[in-house]
Coordinates of C-alpha atoms and ligand atoms in Angstrom, one line a residue:
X456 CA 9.9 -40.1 37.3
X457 CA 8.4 -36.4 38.2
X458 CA 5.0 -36.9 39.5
X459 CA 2.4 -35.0 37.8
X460 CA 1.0 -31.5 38.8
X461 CA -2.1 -31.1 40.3
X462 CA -3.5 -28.1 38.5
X463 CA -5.8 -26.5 41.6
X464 CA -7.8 -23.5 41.3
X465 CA -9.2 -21.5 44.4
X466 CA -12.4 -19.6 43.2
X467 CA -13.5 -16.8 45.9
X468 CA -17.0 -15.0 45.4
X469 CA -14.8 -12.3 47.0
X470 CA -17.2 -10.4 48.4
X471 CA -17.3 -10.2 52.3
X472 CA -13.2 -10.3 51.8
X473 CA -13.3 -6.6 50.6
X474 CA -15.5 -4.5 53.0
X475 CA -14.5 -6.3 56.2
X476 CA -11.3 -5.6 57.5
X477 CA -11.3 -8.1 60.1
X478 CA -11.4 -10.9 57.1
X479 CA -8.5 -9.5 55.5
X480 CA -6.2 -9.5 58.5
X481 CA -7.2 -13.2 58.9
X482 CA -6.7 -13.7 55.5
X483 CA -4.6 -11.3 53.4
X484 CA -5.6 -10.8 49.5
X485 CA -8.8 -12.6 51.1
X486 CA -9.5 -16.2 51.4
X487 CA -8.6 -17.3 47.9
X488 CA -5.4 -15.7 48.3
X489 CA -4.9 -16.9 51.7
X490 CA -5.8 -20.5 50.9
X491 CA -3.9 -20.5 47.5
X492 CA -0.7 -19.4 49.2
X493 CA -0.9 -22.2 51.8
X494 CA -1.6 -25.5 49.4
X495 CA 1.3 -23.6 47.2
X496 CA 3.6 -23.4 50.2
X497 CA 2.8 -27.1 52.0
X498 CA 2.5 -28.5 48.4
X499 CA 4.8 -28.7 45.6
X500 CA 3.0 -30.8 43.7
X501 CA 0.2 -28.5 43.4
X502 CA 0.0 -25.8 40.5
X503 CA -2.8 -23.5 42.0
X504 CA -4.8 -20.4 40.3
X505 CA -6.9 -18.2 42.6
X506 CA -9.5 -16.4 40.7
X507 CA -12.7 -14.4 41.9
X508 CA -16.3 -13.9 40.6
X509 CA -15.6 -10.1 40.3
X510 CA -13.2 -10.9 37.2
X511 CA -13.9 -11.3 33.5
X512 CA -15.4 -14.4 32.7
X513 CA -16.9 -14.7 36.6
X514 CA -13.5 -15.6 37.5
X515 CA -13.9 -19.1 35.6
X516 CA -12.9 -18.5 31.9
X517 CA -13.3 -21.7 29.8
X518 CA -9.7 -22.2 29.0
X519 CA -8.8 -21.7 33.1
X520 CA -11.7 -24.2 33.6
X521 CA -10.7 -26.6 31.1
X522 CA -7.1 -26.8 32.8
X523 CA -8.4 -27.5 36.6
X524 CA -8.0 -30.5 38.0
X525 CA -9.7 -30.0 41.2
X526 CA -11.6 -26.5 41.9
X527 CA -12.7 -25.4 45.8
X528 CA -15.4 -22.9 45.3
X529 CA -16.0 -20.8 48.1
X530 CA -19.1 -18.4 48.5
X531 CA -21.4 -16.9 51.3
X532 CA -24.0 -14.2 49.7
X533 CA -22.9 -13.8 45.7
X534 CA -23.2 -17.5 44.8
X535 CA -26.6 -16.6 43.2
X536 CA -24.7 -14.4 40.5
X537 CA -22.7 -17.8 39.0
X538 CA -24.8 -17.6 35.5
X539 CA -26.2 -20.9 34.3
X540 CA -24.2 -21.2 31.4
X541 CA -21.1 -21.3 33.7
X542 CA -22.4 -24.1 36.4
X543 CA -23.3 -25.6 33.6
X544 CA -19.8 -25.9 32.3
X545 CA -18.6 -26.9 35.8
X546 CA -21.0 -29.6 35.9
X547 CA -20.0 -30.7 32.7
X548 CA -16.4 -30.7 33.7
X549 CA -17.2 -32.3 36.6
X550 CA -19.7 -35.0 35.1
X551 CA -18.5 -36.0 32.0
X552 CA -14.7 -35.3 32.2
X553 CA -14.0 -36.0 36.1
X554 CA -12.7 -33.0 37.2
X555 CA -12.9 -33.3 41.2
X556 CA -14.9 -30.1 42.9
X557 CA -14.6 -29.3 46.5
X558 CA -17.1 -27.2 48.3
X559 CA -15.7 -25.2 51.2
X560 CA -18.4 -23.8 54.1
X561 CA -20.8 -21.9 53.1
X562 CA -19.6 -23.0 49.3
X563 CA -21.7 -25.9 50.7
X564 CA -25.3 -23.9 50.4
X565 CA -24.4 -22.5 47.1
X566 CA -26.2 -22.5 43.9
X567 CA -23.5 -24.3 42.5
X568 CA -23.7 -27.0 45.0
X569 CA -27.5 -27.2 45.1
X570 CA -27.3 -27.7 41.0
X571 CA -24.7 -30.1 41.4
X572 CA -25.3 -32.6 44.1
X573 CA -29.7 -31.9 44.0
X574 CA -31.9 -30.3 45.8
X575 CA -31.4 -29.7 49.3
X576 CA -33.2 -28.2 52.3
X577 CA -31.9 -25.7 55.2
X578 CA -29.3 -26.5 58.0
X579 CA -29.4 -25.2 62.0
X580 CA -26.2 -22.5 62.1
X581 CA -24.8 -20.4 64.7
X582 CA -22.6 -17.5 65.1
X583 CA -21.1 -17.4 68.6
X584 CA -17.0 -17.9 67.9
X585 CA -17.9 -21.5 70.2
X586 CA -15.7 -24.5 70.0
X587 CA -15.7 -27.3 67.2
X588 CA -14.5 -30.4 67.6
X589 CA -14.3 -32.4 64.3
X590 CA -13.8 -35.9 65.0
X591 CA -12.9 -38.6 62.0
X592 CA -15.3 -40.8 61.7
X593 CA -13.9 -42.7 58.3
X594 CA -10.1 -43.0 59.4
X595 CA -9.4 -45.5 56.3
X596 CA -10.5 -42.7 54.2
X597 CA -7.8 -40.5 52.3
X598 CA -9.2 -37.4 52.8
X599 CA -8.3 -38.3 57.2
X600 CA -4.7 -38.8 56.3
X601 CA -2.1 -37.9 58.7
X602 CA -4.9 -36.0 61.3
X603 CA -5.6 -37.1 65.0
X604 CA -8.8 -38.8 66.3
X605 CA -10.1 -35.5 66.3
X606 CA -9.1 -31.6 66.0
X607 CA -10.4 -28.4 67.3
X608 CA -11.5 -25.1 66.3
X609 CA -11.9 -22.9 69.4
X610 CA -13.9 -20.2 67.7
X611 CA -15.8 -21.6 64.9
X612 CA -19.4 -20.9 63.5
X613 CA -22.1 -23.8 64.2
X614 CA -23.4 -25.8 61.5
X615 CA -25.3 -28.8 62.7
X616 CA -28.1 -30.9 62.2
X617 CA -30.5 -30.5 60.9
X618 CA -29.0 -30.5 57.7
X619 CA -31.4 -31.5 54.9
X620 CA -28.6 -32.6 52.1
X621 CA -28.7 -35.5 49.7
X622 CA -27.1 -38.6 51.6
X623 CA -23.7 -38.5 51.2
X624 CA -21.7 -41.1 49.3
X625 CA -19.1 -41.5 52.5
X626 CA -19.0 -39.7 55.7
X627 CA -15.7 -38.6 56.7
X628 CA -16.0 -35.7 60.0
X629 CA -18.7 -35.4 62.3
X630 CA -18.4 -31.6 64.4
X631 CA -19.3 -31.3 68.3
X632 CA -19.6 -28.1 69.0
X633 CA -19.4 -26.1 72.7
X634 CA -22.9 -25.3 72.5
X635 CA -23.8 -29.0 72.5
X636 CA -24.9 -29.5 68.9
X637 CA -23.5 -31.8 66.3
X638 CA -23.6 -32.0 62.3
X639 CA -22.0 -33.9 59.6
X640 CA -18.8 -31.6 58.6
X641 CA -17.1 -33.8 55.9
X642 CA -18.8 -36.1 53.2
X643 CA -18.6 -37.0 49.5
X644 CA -20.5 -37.5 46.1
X645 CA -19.8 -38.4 42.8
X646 CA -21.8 -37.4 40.5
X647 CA -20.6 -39.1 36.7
X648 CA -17.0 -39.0 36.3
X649 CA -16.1 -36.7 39.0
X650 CA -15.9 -36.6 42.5
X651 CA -17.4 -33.7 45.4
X652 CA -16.2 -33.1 48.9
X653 CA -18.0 -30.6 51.2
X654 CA -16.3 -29.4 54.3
X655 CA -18.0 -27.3 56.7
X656 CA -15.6 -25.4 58.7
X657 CA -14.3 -21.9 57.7
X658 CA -16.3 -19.2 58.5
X659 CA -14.2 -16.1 57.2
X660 CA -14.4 -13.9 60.0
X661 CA -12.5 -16.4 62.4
X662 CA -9.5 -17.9 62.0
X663 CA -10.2 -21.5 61.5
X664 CA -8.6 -21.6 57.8
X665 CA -5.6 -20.6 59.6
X666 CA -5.2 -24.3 61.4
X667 CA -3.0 -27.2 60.0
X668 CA -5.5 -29.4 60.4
X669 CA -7.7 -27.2 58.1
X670 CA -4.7 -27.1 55.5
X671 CA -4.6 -31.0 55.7
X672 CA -7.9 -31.5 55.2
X673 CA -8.3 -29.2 52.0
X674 CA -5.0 -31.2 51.0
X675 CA -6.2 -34.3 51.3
X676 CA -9.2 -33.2 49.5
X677 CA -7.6 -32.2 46.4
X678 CA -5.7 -35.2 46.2
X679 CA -8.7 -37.1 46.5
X680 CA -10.9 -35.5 44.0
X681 CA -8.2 -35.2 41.3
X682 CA -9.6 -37.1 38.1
X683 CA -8.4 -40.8 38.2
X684 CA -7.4 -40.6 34.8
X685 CA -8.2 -38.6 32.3
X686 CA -9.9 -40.6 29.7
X687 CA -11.1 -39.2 26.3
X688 CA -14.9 -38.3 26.3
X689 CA -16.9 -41.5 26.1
X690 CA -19.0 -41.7 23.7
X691 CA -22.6 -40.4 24.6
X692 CA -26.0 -40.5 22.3
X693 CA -26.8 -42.8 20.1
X694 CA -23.9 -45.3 19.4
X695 CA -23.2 -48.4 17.5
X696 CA -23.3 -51.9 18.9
X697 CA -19.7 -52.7 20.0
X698 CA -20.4 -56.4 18.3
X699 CA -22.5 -55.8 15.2
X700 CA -26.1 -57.0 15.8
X701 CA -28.3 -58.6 13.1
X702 CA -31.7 -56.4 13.6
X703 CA -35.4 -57.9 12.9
X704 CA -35.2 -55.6 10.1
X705 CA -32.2 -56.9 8.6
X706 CA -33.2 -60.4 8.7
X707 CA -36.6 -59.4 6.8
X708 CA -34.4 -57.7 4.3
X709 CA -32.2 -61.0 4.1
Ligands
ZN1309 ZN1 -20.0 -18.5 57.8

């Protein structure tokens, strides 16, 4: 039997991508491109889009949105220009119909995330290419499959605690970094039907999308988040008893 497809889409605000060359070389097309090409390659069961906010529809027409199974959403500085009416479709997807969502690095700080998981406050970040180590802290968990105790980044951008997000559902990665901080790099929600994985690693002006273990994570990730089923939309509102009641009003009437 042919398993089935895992319809991904990589959505890019594309921004930082086309005036720095230095991203580009990194990451050619930019990182949508980049990271499309690789879960394509290591992943034949994967049918993956890339799409960016600069494109009709913001990148995220209905019809492409209604077809994803899992989207990674990566922003830095344009995630403010998602309109409403288009995270509220993604919520709804993700909510009410299951679709899995995964928020790469700064993706994590978006407005779509914010809207999605709840309010949350700032987090400690730092810019000096230092080492991360991301250790796995959940090694039952699927999203940890097939990776090492722990992996490195040499030059990666700090993200540590404090970090003033909702309690995640499940920790997965805890970063140390060079400089001697720590953060939580890789957690869940679900939120309704769907499920949410943020992963904190990727700054696009070093080259840490470029490792395996980066590939195997945001694998693992999609595979995780895909919708356990897809059920028809359950009914919501007002709805009838499932076993016919007899109401005070009926037995008046009676
Ligand atoms: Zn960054």
């Amino acid at each position: 039997m042919q398993s089935e497809k895992i319809n991904v889409t990589v959505w890019n605000e594309f921004h930082d991508d086309k005036r720095w060359k230095i991203i580009t070389d990194l990451y050619p097309g930019g990182v949508h491109e980049y990271i499309g090409k690789i879960l394509k390659e290591q992943n034949p069961d994967f049918e993956v889009t890339v799409s960016t906010l600069d494109a009709p529809s913001q990148g995220l027409s209905d019809k492409l949105l209604d077809n994803t199974d899992v989207l990674i959403w990566y922003s830095h500085v344009r995630d403010h220009l998602v309109e409403d009416s288009r995270i509220q479709k993604i919520i709804d997807r993700v909510v009410h119909e299951g679709m899995g969502i995964i928020f790469l690095h700064s993706g994590v700080f978006s407005k779509l995330a914010r809207t999605l998981i709840g309010p949350r406050g700032g987090g400690a970040y730092r810019e000096i290419e230092e080492l991360e180590r991301v250790f796995v802290i959940d090694r039952s968990h699927p999203i940890a499959d097939g990776l090492p105790e722990y992996f490195e980044f040499p030059a990666s951008e700090m993200y540590s605690e404090p970090n003033d997000i909702p309690t995640p559902d499940e920790l997965i990665f805890i970063s140390w970094y060079a400089g001697g901080n720590v953060g939580r790099s890789g957690y869940t929600y679900k939120r309704g039907a769907g499920k949410i994985f943020c992963f904190t690693p990727g700054h696009s002006w070093y080259d840490v999308m470029r490792y395996p273990e980066f590939h195997q994570v945001t694998a693992n990730g999609v595979r995780w988040a895909k919708p356990v089923q897809k059920p028809a939309v359950q009914s919501c509102g007002r709805i009838e008893a499932l076993i016919p009641q007899r109401t005070e009003q009926m037995k008046i009437e009676e």
